[in-house]
Amino acid sequence: MANPLESRFATAEIAAAEQYLDHDPPTELDPRVERLVNELIGRVADKWTMLILELLEERGTLRFTEVGRAVEGISQKMLTQTLRQMERDGLLTRTVHPVVPPRVDYALTPLGNSLSAAFCGVWVWAERNLATVEDARARFDARDA
Amino acid sequence: MANPLESRFATAEIAAAEQYLDHDPPTELDPRVERLVNELIGRVADKWTMLILELLEERGTLRFTEVGRAVEGISQKMLTQTLRQMERDGLLTRTVHPVVPPRVDYALTPLGNSLSAAFCGVWVWAERNLATVEDARARFDARDA
DNA sequence: TGCCATAGGCACCCAAAGGTAAGAAATGGC
DNA sequence: GCCATTTCTTACCTTTGGGTGCCTATGGCA
């Protein structure tokens, strides 16, 4: 495989992630704020959320069933639920067209785009270190077989 | 609050994340590899894993009870379980000192450090956009009260 | 003699996440 | 007049995550 997974991100998207990389040295922080951030990360680091985020990032506006088909293995219930949460958090917009049969479009907001950029590093890490992790697991499992 | 949460990362750590930001334009990818990456992300994006990762990143080597005290709200069971998984994945080393009472040290491996760097962008995003998300939620909830 | 501290293992139990399935609403096409 | 289509909602049931409590080993110390 000459071209690994990291190619899933366009150069422009990766460049956009750079805005998250210029900061000051560490200090102490408000524990209330820390709890909120932890809660937010827990919310947003969800499996389905990450997959839908990436999907809309690379394919643009999609309707309900298109997302459902693209995100392999998701049930209708989780699809609705995840999309609703993401809409509530301001990550995507939900546009209902008053036609029959119903048509609903989903697209990322700028906030959603920025989160996608922030997650970019994690995707790249995962695809780069996939083999390393599998090696580590094999060695760990062999240790006390 | 003059100095926001992003200060939790030292400048050097943030700089280390930059290695994840130079890549080629997107192409298609092997669905088998994609599934593996998704599984790995699901494993690693776990709440306790992220908290322990960040803790060891900023405080270095810690023993079992120290991690337990620092990660607020974690049960002993989840602590053991999460540490064991992270060790299996090669993210940290577990050093047992044959003394009484037992003493076990945990420290990140270079792989663990690199994952921490990759997650850095997500932490920064969360602390930057905390208020934005809360606003979005408030507006969403008010829409159909 | 007997209690404490440390890093777990193990078993039981509850709550929550998530899957399955059925139904609703509206209308153009047959 | 009936059916298909699309985007959900709701009810029900199973699976999993995670908590609690009890167990161990051993040397130091009161």
mmCIF file of C-alpha atoms (C1' of nucleotides) in Angstrom:
data_model
loop_
_atom_site.group_PDB
_atom_site.id
_atom_site.type_symbol
_atom_site.label_atom_id
_atom_site.label_comp_id
_atom_site.label_asym_id
_atom_site.label_seq_id
_atom_site.Cartn_x
_atom_site.Cartn_y
_atom_site.Cartn_z
ATOM 1 C CA MET A 1 0.000 0.000 0.000
ATOM 2 C CA ALA A 2 1.933 2.954 -1.239
ATOM 3 C CA ASN A 3 -0.485 5.633 -0.143
ATOM 4 C CA PRO A 4 -1.615 5.109 3.430
ATOM 5 C CA LEU A 5 -4.844 6.223 5.027
ATOM 6 C CA GLU A 6 -3.623 9.648 5.950
ATOM 7 C CA SER A 7 -4.514 10.619 2.441
ATOM 8 C CA ARG A 8 -8.093 10.889 3.632
ATOM 9 C CA PHE A 9 -7.328 14.464 4.564
ATOM 10 C CA ALA A 10 -6.765 17.106 1.950
ATOM 11 C CA THR A 11 -3.714 19.273 2.358
ATOM 12 C CA ALA A 12 -5.920 22.301 2.954
ATOM 13 C CA GLU A 13 -7.763 20.611 5.777
ATOM 14 C CA ILE A 14 -4.552 19.616 7.406
ATOM 15 C CA ALA A 15 -3.211 23.116 7.087
ATOM 16 C CA ALA A 16 -6.384 24.367 8.756
ATOM 17 C CA ALA A 17 -5.496 22.338 11.830
ATOM 18 C CA GLU A 18 -2.432 24.457 12.381
ATOM 19 C CA GLN A 19 -4.391 27.180 14.100
ATOM 20 C CA TYR A 20 -4.545 24.853 17.099
ATOM 21 C CA LEU A 21 -0.827 24.811 17.572
ATOM 22 C CA ASP A 22 0.385 28.134 18.948
ATOM 23 C CA HIS A 23 0.031 28.606 22.685
ATOM 24 C CA ASP A 24 1.553 29.585 26.001
ATOM 25 C CA PRO A 25 3.305 27.509 28.659
ATOM 26 C CA PRO A 26 1.084 25.590 31.100
ATOM 27 C CA THR A 27 -0.511 26.997 34.223
ATOM 28 C CA GLU A 28 -3.218 25.860 36.617
ATOM 29 C CA LEU A 29 -6.823 25.984 35.512
ATOM 30 C CA ASP A 30 -10.310 26.280 36.925
ATOM 31 C CA PRO A 31 -11.567 22.784 37.853
ATOM 32 C CA ARG A 32 -15.116 23.756 36.875
ATOM 33 C CA VAL A 33 -13.944 24.621 33.390
ATOM 34 C CA GLU A 34 -11.881 21.463 33.280
ATOM 35 C CA ARG A 35 -14.950 19.367 34.064
ATOM 36 C CA LEU A 36 -16.883 21.091 31.291
ATOM 37 C CA VAL A 37 -14.119 20.451 28.814
ATOM 38 C CA ASN A 38 -13.934 16.818 29.823
ATOM 39 C CA GLU A 39 -17.669 16.476 29.388
ATOM 40 C CA LEU A 40 -17.514 18.117 25.990
ATOM 41 C CA ILE A 41 -14.702 15.865 24.849
ATOM 42 C CA GLY A 42 -16.606 12.826 26.030
ATOM 43 C CA ARG A 43 -19.585 13.972 24.016
ATOM 44 C CA VAL A 44 -17.643 14.715 20.885
ATOM 45 C CA ALA A 45 -15.144 11.866 20.906
ATOM 46 C CA ASP A 46 -18.016 9.456 20.359
ATOM 47 C CA LYS A 47 -17.496 6.837 17.656
ATOM 48 C CA TRP A 48 -20.480 7.723 15.476
ATOM 49 C CA THR A 49 -19.937 11.449 15.896
ATOM 50 C CA MET A 50 -16.385 11.135 14.622
ATOM 51 C CA LEU A 51 -17.412 9.036 11.642
ATOM 52 C CA ILE A 52 -20.238 11.372 10.611
ATOM 53 C CA LEU A 53 -18.003 14.378 11.102
ATOM 54 C CA GLU A 54 -15.390 12.945 8.784
ATOM 55 C CA LEU A 55 -17.991 11.883 6.245
ATOM 56 C CA LEU A 56 -19.601 15.319 5.976
ATOM 57 C CA GLU A 57 -16.200 16.930 5.893
ATOM 58 C CA GLU A 58 -15.166 15.041 2.809
ATOM 59 C CA ARG A 59 -18.514 14.724 1.016
ATOM 60 C CA GLY A 60 -20.234 18.019 1.868
ATOM 61 C CA THR A 61 -24.018 18.185 2.178
ATOM 62 C CA LEU A 62 -25.774 14.834 2.479
ATOM 63 C CA ARG A 63 -29.306 13.724 3.209
ATOM 64 C CA PHE A 64 -30.390 11.356 5.958
ATOM 65 C CA THR A 65 -30.334 8.097 4.036
ATOM 66 C CA GLU A 66 -27.059 8.955 2.339
ATOM 67 C CA VAL A 67 -25.352 9.371 5.690
ATOM 68 C CA GLY A 68 -26.942 6.131 6.859
ATOM 69 C CA ARG A 69 -25.621 4.217 3.869
ATOM 70 C CA ALA A 70 -22.141 5.695 4.140
ATOM 71 C CA VAL A 71 -21.639 5.098 7.853
ATOM 72 C CA GLU A 72 -21.461 1.349 7.799
ATOM 73 C CA GLY A 73 -23.155 -0.439 10.662
ATOM 74 C CA ILE A 74 -25.049 2.441 12.206
ATOM 75 C CA SER A 75 -28.669 1.794 13.117
ATOM 76 C CA GLN A 76 -31.392 4.246 12.227
ATOM 77 C CA LYS A 77 -31.876 5.054 15.876
ATOM 78 C CA MET A 78 -28.246 5.940 16.491
ATOM 79 C CA LEU A 79 -28.134 7.898 13.248
ATOM 80 C CA THR A 80 -31.059 10.107 14.261
ATOM 81 C CA GLN A 81 -29.750 10.443 17.791
ATOM 82 C CA THR A 82 -26.215 11.351 16.792
ATOM 83 C CA LEU A 83 -27.312 13.842 14.137
ATOM 84 C CA ARG A 84 -29.633 15.516 16.638
ATOM 85 C CA GLN A 85 -26.890 15.837 19.250
ATOM 86 C CA MET A 86 -24.482 17.239 16.683
ATOM 87 C CA GLU A 87 -27.097 19.748 15.585
ATOM 88 C CA ARG A 88 -27.683 20.746 19.206
ATOM 89 C CA ASP A 89 -23.968 21.244 19.742
ATOM 90 C CA GLY A 90 -23.843 23.471 16.683
ATOM 91 C CA LEU A 91 -21.640 21.101 14.679
ATOM 92 C CA LEU A 92 -24.034 20.753 11.748
ATOM 93 C CA THR A 93 -27.147 22.280 10.236
ATOM 94 C CA ARG A 94 -30.308 20.353 9.522
ATOM 95 C CA THR A 95 -32.369 21.625 6.617
ATOM 96 C CA VAL A 96 -35.876 20.257 6.177
ATOM 97 C CA HIS A 97 -37.411 20.580 2.722
ATOM 98 C CA PRO A 98 -41.212 20.562 2.918
ATOM 99 C CA VAL A 99 -41.695 18.033 0.149
ATOM 100 C CA VAL A 100 -43.152 14.566 -0.069
ATOM 101 C CA PRO A 101 -41.507 12.248 0.580
ATOM 102 C CA PRO A 102 -39.533 14.274 3.154
ATOM 103 C CA ARG A 103 -36.037 15.430 2.353
ATOM 104 C CA VAL A 104 -33.585 16.548 5.032
ATOM 105 C CA ASP A 105 -30.077 17.810 4.318
ATOM 106 C CA TYR A 106 -27.174 17.767 6.730
ATOM 107 C CA ALA A 107 -24.016 19.851 6.423
ATOM 108 C CA LEU A 108 -21.210 20.856 8.754
ATOM 109 C CA THR A 109 -21.106 24.339 10.240
ATOM 110 C CA PRO A 110 -17.780 26.196 10.526
ATOM 111 C CA LEU A 111 -17.651 24.889 14.090
ATOM 112 C CA GLY A 112 -18.038 21.364 12.769
ATOM 113 C CA ASN A 113 -15.296 21.970 10.231
ATOM 114 C CA SER A 114 -12.969 23.198 12.947
ATOM 115 C CA LEU A 115 -13.618 20.121 15.067
ATOM 116 C CA SER A 116 -12.941 17.941 12.076
ATOM 117 C CA ALA A 117 -9.617 19.708 11.609
ATOM 118 C CA ALA A 118 -8.801 19.195 15.273
ATOM 119 C CA PHE A 119 -9.481 15.470 14.966
ATOM 120 C CA CYS A 120 -7.319 15.239 11.892
ATOM 121 C CA GLY A 121 -4.227 14.606 14.000
ATOM 122 C CA VAL A 122 -5.830 11.639 15.701
ATOM 123 C CA TRP A 123 -6.809 10.009 12.421
ATOM 124 C CA VAL A 124 -3.327 10.492 11.063
ATOM 125 C CA TRP A 125 -1.839 9.072 14.249
ATOM 126 C CA ALA A 126 -4.094 6.018 14.041
ATOM 127 C CA GLU A 127 -3.243 5.185 10.463
ATOM 128 C CA ARG A 128 0.451 5.791 11.005
ATOM 129 C CA ASN A 129 0.696 3.670 14.123
ATOM 130 C CA LEU A 130 -1.742 0.924 13.253
ATOM 131 C CA ALA A 131 0.989 -1.637 12.722
ATOM 132 C CA THR A 132 2.877 -0.540 15.836
ATOM 133 C CA VAL A 133 -0.180 -1.054 18.001
ATOM 134 C CA GLU A 134 -0.893 -4.439 16.487
ATOM 135 C CA ASP A 135 2.688 -5.492 17.146
ATOM 136 C CA ALA A 136 2.453 -4.326 20.742
ATOM 137 C CA ARG A 137 -0.752 -6.289 21.236
ATOM 138 C CA ALA A 138 0.723 -9.427 19.730
ATOM 139 C CA ARG A 139 3.748 -9.196 22.019
ATOM 140 C CA PHE A 140 1.575 -8.505 25.052
ATOM 141 C CA ASP A 141 -0.683 -11.451 24.327
ATOM 142 C CA ALA A 142 2.261 -13.757 23.700
ATOM 143 C CA ARG A 143 3.923 -12.851 26.987
ATOM 144 C CA ASP A 144 1.643 -14.959 29.163
ATOM 145 C CA ALA A 145 -0.113 -17.241 26.735
ATOM 146 C CA MET B 1 -10.244 34.021 33.203
ATOM 147 C CA ALA B 2 -7.249 35.460 31.425
ATOM 148 C CA ASN B 3 -5.428 32.208 30.776
ATOM 149 C CA PRO B 4 -7.726 29.559 29.322
ATOM 150 C CA LEU B 5 -7.426 25.817 29.523
ATOM 151 C CA GLU B 6 -5.245 25.451 26.504
ATOM 152 C CA SER B 7 -2.383 26.226 28.804
ATOM 153 C CA ARG B 8 -2.510 22.607 29.862
ATOM 154 C CA PHE B 9 -0.173 21.877 27.017
ATOM 155 C CA ALA B 10 3.407 23.000 27.055
ATOM 156 C CA THR B 11 4.647 24.743 23.960
ATOM 157 C CA ALA B 12 7.013 21.887 23.252
ATOM 158 C CA GLU B 13 4.220 19.338 23.341
ATOM 159 C CA ILE B 14 2.155 21.404 20.974
ATOM 160 C CA ALA B 15 5.094 21.785 18.649
ATOM 161 C CA ALA B 16 5.494 18.003 18.705
ATOM 162 C CA ALA B 17 2.017 17.688 17.248
ATOM 163 C CA GLU B 18 3.169 19.381 14.084
ATOM 164 C CA GLN B 19 4.638 16.214 12.686
ATOM 165 C CA TYR B 20 1.064 15.145 11.974
ATOM 166 C CA LEU B 21 0.442 17.982 9.599
ATOM 167 C CA ASP B 22 2.259 17.412 6.311
ATOM 168 C CA HIS B 23 0.554 15.131 3.845
ATOM 169 C CA ASP B 24 -0.632 14.478 0.327
ATOM 170 C CA PRO B 25 -3.998 15.078 -1.330
ATOM 171 C CA PRO B 26 -6.732 12.505 -0.683
ATOM 172 C CA THR B 27 -7.198 9.227 -2.533
ATOM 173 C CA GLU B 28 -9.255 6.099 -2.005
ATOM 174 C CA LEU B 29 -8.250 3.693 0.727
ATOM 175 C CA ASP B 30 -8.497 0.024 1.602
ATOM 176 C CA PRO B 31 -11.769 -0.576 3.471
ATOM 177 C CA ARG B 32 -10.113 -3.246 5.627
ATOM 178 C CA VAL B 33 -7.557 -0.747 6.815
ATOM 179 C CA GLU B 34 -10.302 1.799 7.329
ATOM 180 C CA ARG B 35 -12.176 -0.594 9.601
ATOM 181 C CA LEU B 36 -9.024 -1.234 11.621
ATOM 182 C CA VAL B 37 -8.392 2.472 12.026
ATOM 183 C CA ASN B 38 -11.966 3.031 13.120
ATOM 184 C CA GLU B 39 -11.655 0.272 15.687
ATOM 185 C CA LEU B 40 -8.398 1.688 16.969
ATOM 186 C CA ILE B 41 -9.860 5.155 17.286
ATOM 187 C CA GLY B 42 -12.834 3.779 19.148
ATOM 188 C CA ARG B 43 -10.477 2.053 21.564
ATOM 189 C CA VAL B 44 -8.290 5.055 22.132
ATOM 190 C CA ALA B 45 -10.927 7.803 22.193
ATOM 191 C CA ASP B 46 -12.250 6.331 25.435
ATOM 192 C CA LYS B 47 -12.869 8.811 28.231
ATOM 193 C CA TRP B 48 -10.592 7.243 30.866
ATOM 194 C CA THR B 49 -7.855 6.535 28.333
ATOM 195 C CA MET B 50 -7.740 10.177 27.296
ATOM 196 C CA LEU B 51 -7.645 11.407 30.874
ATOM 197 C CA ILE B 52 -4.869 9.020 31.912
ATOM 198 C CA LEU B 53 -2.927 9.817 28.773
ATOM 199 C CA GLU B 54 -3.045 13.511 29.512
ATOM 200 C CA LEU B 55 -2.186 12.964 33.169
ATOM 201 C CA LEU B 56 0.921 10.901 32.472
ATOM 202 C CA GLU B 57 1.944 13.324 29.756
ATOM 203 C CA GLU B 58 2.055 16.246 32.151
ATOM 204 C CA ARG B 59 3.173 14.517 35.345
ATOM 205 C CA GLY B 60 5.552 11.822 34.050
ATOM 206 C CA THR B 61 5.899 8.524 35.920
ATOM 207 C CA LEU B 62 3.164 7.780 38.462
ATOM 208 C CA ARG B 63 2.198 4.803 40.578
ATOM 209 C CA PHE B 64 -1.185 3.105 40.668
ATOM 210 C CA THR B 65 -2.754 5.015 43.561
ATOM 211 C CA GLU B 66 -1.410 8.324 42.326
ATOM 212 C CA VAL B 67 -3.171 7.871 39.007
ATOM 213 C CA GLY B 68 -6.307 6.827 40.857
ATOM 214 C CA ARG B 69 -6.284 9.934 43.002
ATOM 215 C CA ALA B 70 -5.584 12.259 40.085
ATOM 216 C CA VAL B 71 -8.244 10.895 37.745
ATOM 217 C CA GLU B 72 -11.299 12.064 39.606
ATOM 218 C CA GLY B 73 -14.211 9.667 39.717
ATOM 219 C CA ILE B 74 -12.526 6.561 38.305
ATOM 220 C CA SER B 75 -13.174 3.286 40.110
ATOM 221 C CA GLN B 76 -10.369 0.884 40.925
ATOM 222 C CA LYS B 77 -11.788 -1.581 38.473
ATOM 223 C CA MET B 78 -11.796 0.854 35.567
ATOM 224 C CA LEU B 79 -8.357 2.088 36.528
ATOM 225 C CA THR B 80 -6.864 -1.400 36.373
ATOM 226 C CA GLN B 81 -8.755 -2.211 33.196
ATOM 227 C CA THR B 82 -7.802 0.973 31.364
ATOM 228 C CA LEU B 83 -4.149 0.794 32.371
ATOM 229 C CA ARG B 84 -3.981 -2.820 31.226
ATOM 230 C CA GLN B 85 -5.492 -1.981 27.829
ATOM 231 C CA MET B 86 -3.121 0.924 27.362
ATOM 232 C CA GLU B 87 -0.194 -1.305 28.229
ATOM 233 C CA ARG B 88 -1.396 -3.895 25.728
ATOM 234 C CA ASP B 89 -1.671 -1.249 23.029
ATOM 235 C CA GLY B 90 1.887 -0.152 23.770
ATOM 236 C CA LEU B 91 0.881 3.291 25.038
ATOM 237 C CA LEU B 92 2.514 2.923 28.450
ATOM 238 C CA THR B 93 4.932 0.748 30.381
ATOM 239 C CA ARG B 94 4.086 -0.994 33.631
ATOM 240 C CA THR B 95 6.993 -1.543 36.008
ATOM 241 C CA VAL B 96 6.473 -3.826 38.990
ATOM 242 C CA HIS B 97 8.845 -3.407 41.927
ATOM 243 C CA PRO B 98 9.013 -6.623 43.974
ATOM 244 C CA VAL B 99 8.626 -4.931 47.347
ATOM 245 C CA VAL B 100 6.077 -5.052 50.109
ATOM 246 C CA PRO B 101 3.700 -3.374 49.955
ATOM 247 C CA PRO B 102 3.650 -3.654 46.160
ATOM 248 C CA ARG B 103 4.717 -0.711 44.042
ATOM 249 C CA VAL B 104 3.912 -0.375 40.350
ATOM 250 C CA ASP B 105 4.985 2.537 38.165
ATOM 251 C CA TYR B 106 3.276 3.683 35.011
ATOM 252 C CA ALA B 107 4.832 5.895 32.340
ATOM 253 C CA LEU B 108 4.036 6.734 28.725
ATOM 254 C CA THR B 109 6.007 5.162 25.905
ATOM 255 C CA PRO B 110 7.026 7.266 22.899
ATOM 256 C CA LEU B 111 3.907 5.889 21.199
ATOM 257 C CA GLY B 112 1.836 7.165 24.096
ATOM 258 C CA ASN B 113 3.492 10.552 23.864
ATOM 259 C CA SER B 114 2.728 10.748 20.177
ATOM 260 C CA LEU B 115 -0.921 9.929 20.753
ATOM 261 C CA SER B 116 -1.074 12.578 23.420
ATOM 262 C CA ALA B 117 0.319 15.081 20.950
ATOM 263 C CA ALA B 118 -2.247 14.015 18.370
ATOM 264 C CA PHE B 119 -5.066 14.572 20.863
ATOM 265 C CA CYS B 120 -3.707 17.969 21.760
ATOM 266 C CA GLY B 121 -5.661 19.615 18.966
ATOM 267 C CA VAL B 122 -8.928 18.213 20.267
ATOM 268 C CA TRP B 123 -8.318 19.510 23.784
ATOM 269 C CA VAL B 124 -7.466 22.922 22.453
ATOM 270 C CA TRP B 125 -10.544 22.904 20.257
ATOM 271 C CA ALA B 126 -12.740 21.977 23.214
ATOM 272 C CA GLU B 127 -11.474 24.705 25.477
ATOM 273 C CA ARG B 128 -11.621 27.290 22.730
ATOM 274 C CA ASN B 129 -15.141 26.453 21.652
ATOM 275 C CA LEU B 130 -16.685 25.626 24.992
ATOM 276 C CA ALA B 131 -18.731 28.821 25.085
ATOM 277 C CA THR B 132 -19.768 28.478 21.451
ATOM 278 C CA VAL B 133 -21.127 25.003 22.045
ATOM 279 C CA GLU B 134 -22.997 26.077 25.154
ATOM 280 C CA ASP B 135 -24.561 28.938 23.231
ATOM 281 C CA ALA B 136 -25.605 26.588 20.446
ATOM 282 C CA ARG B 137 -27.173 24.222 22.956
ATOM 283 C CA ALA B 138 -29.065 27.014 24.677
ATOM 284 C CA ARG B 139 -30.449 28.239 21.378
ATOM 285 C CA PHE B 140 -31.379 24.727 20.309
ATOM 286 C CA ASP B 141 -33.174 24.021 23.573
ATOM 287 C CA ALA B 142 -35.002 27.358 23.481
ATOM 288 C CA ARG B 143 -36.265 26.784 19.942
ATOM 289 C CA ASP B 144 -39.014 24.365 20.920
ATOM 290 C CA ALA B 145 -39.360 24.782 24.657
ATOM 291 C "C1'" DT C 1 -0.358 -10.735 68.320
ATOM 292 C "C1'" DG C 2 -2.601 -8.251 65.169
ATOM 293 C "C1'" DC C 3 -3.364 -4.384 62.118
ATOM 294 C "C1'" DC C 4 -1.969 -1.478 58.153
ATOM 295 C "C1'" DA C 5 -0.720 -0.368 53.449
ATOM 296 C "C1'" DT C 6 -0.570 -1.526 48.072
ATOM 297 C "C1'" DA C 7 -2.061 -3.371 43.770
ATOM 298 C "C1'" DG C 8 -4.740 -5.834 42.208
ATOM 299 C "C1'" DG C 9 -8.386 -10.336 41.086
ATOM 300 C "C1'" DC C 10 -13.106 -11.948 41.188
ATOM 301 C "C1'" DA C 11 -18.093 -12.156 41.496
ATOM 302 C "C1'" DC C 12 -22.316 -10.064 41.669
ATOM 303 C "C1'" DC C 13 -25.419 -6.504 40.342
ATOM 304 C "C1'" DC C 14 -27.556 -2.338 38.323
ATOM 305 C "C1'" DA C 15 -28.089 1.173 34.886
ATOM 306 C "C1'" DA C 16 -27.422 2.759 30.506
ATOM 307 C "C1'" DA C 17 -26.296 2.186 25.684
ATOM 308 C "C1'" DG C 18 -27.741 0.420 21.738
ATOM 309 C "C1'" DG C 19 -30.357 -2.946 18.441
ATOM 310 C "C1'" DT C 20 -34.940 -4.425 16.420
ATOM 311 C "C1'" DA C 21 -39.295 -3.630 14.852
ATOM 312 C "C1'" DA C 22 -43.392 -1.396 14.060
ATOM 313 C "C1'" DG C 23 -45.905 2.745 13.032
ATOM 314 C "C1'" DA C 24 -46.981 7.624 11.509
ATOM 315 C "C1'" DA C 25 -47.609 11.369 8.156
ATOM 316 C "C1'" DA C 26 -48.117 13.202 3.416
ATOM 317 C "C1'" DT C 27 -48.617 12.815 -1.415
ATOM 318 C "C1'" DG C 28 -47.549 11.646 -6.280
ATOM 319 C "C1'" DG C 29 -48.088 7.573 -9.231
ATOM 320 C "C1'" DC C 30 -50.476 3.466 -10.694
ATOM 321 C "C1'" DG D 1 -58.112 3.908 -3.655
ATOM 322 C "C1'" DC D 2 -53.966 1.896 -2.489
ATOM 323 C "C1'" DC D 3 -49.024 1.658 -2.375
ATOM 324 C "C1'" DA D 4 -44.291 3.348 -2.102
ATOM 325 C "C1'" DT D 5 -41.107 6.651 -0.278
ATOM 326 C "C1'" DT D 6 -38.548 9.245 3.457
ATOM 327 C "C1'" DT D 7 -37.558 10.692 7.950
ATOM 328 C "C1'" DC D 8 -38.278 10.005 11.869
ATOM 329 C "C1'" DT D 9 -40.634 8.276 16.884
ATOM 330 C "C1'" DT D 10 -41.758 4.973 20.260
ATOM 331 C "C1'" DA D 11 -41.710 0.606 22.657
ATOM 332 C "C1'" DC D 12 -39.370 -3.356 23.874
ATOM 333 C "C1'" DC D 13 -35.469 -6.208 24.684
ATOM 334 C "C1'" DT D 14 -30.504 -7.488 24.950
ATOM 335 C "C1'" DT D 15 -25.851 -6.444 25.734
ATOM 336 C "C1'" DT D 16 -22.340 -4.007 27.781
ATOM 337 C "C1'" DG D 17 -20.163 -0.778 30.949
ATOM 338 C "C1'" DG D 18 -19.132 0.064 35.130
ATOM 339 C "C1'" DG D 19 -19.790 0.104 40.486
ATOM 340 C "C1'" DT D 20 -19.338 -2.289 45.018
ATOM 341 C "C1'" DG D 21 -17.595 -5.370 48.104
ATOM 342 C "C1'" DC D 22 -14.672 -9.108 49.428
ATOM 343 C "C1'" DC D 23 -10.404 -11.644 48.725
ATOM 344 C "C1'" DT D 24 -4.965 -12.163 48.587
ATOM 345 C "C1'" DA D 25 0.147 -11.577 49.968
ATOM 346 C "C1'" DT D 26 3.870 -9.721 53.104
ATOM 347 C "C1'" DG D 27 6.766 -7.052 55.825
ATOM 348 C "C1'" DG D 28 6.864 -3.192 59.222
ATOM 349 C "C1'" DC D 29 5.298 -1.604 63.377
ATOM 350 C "C1'" DA D 30 2.614 -0.862 67.727
#
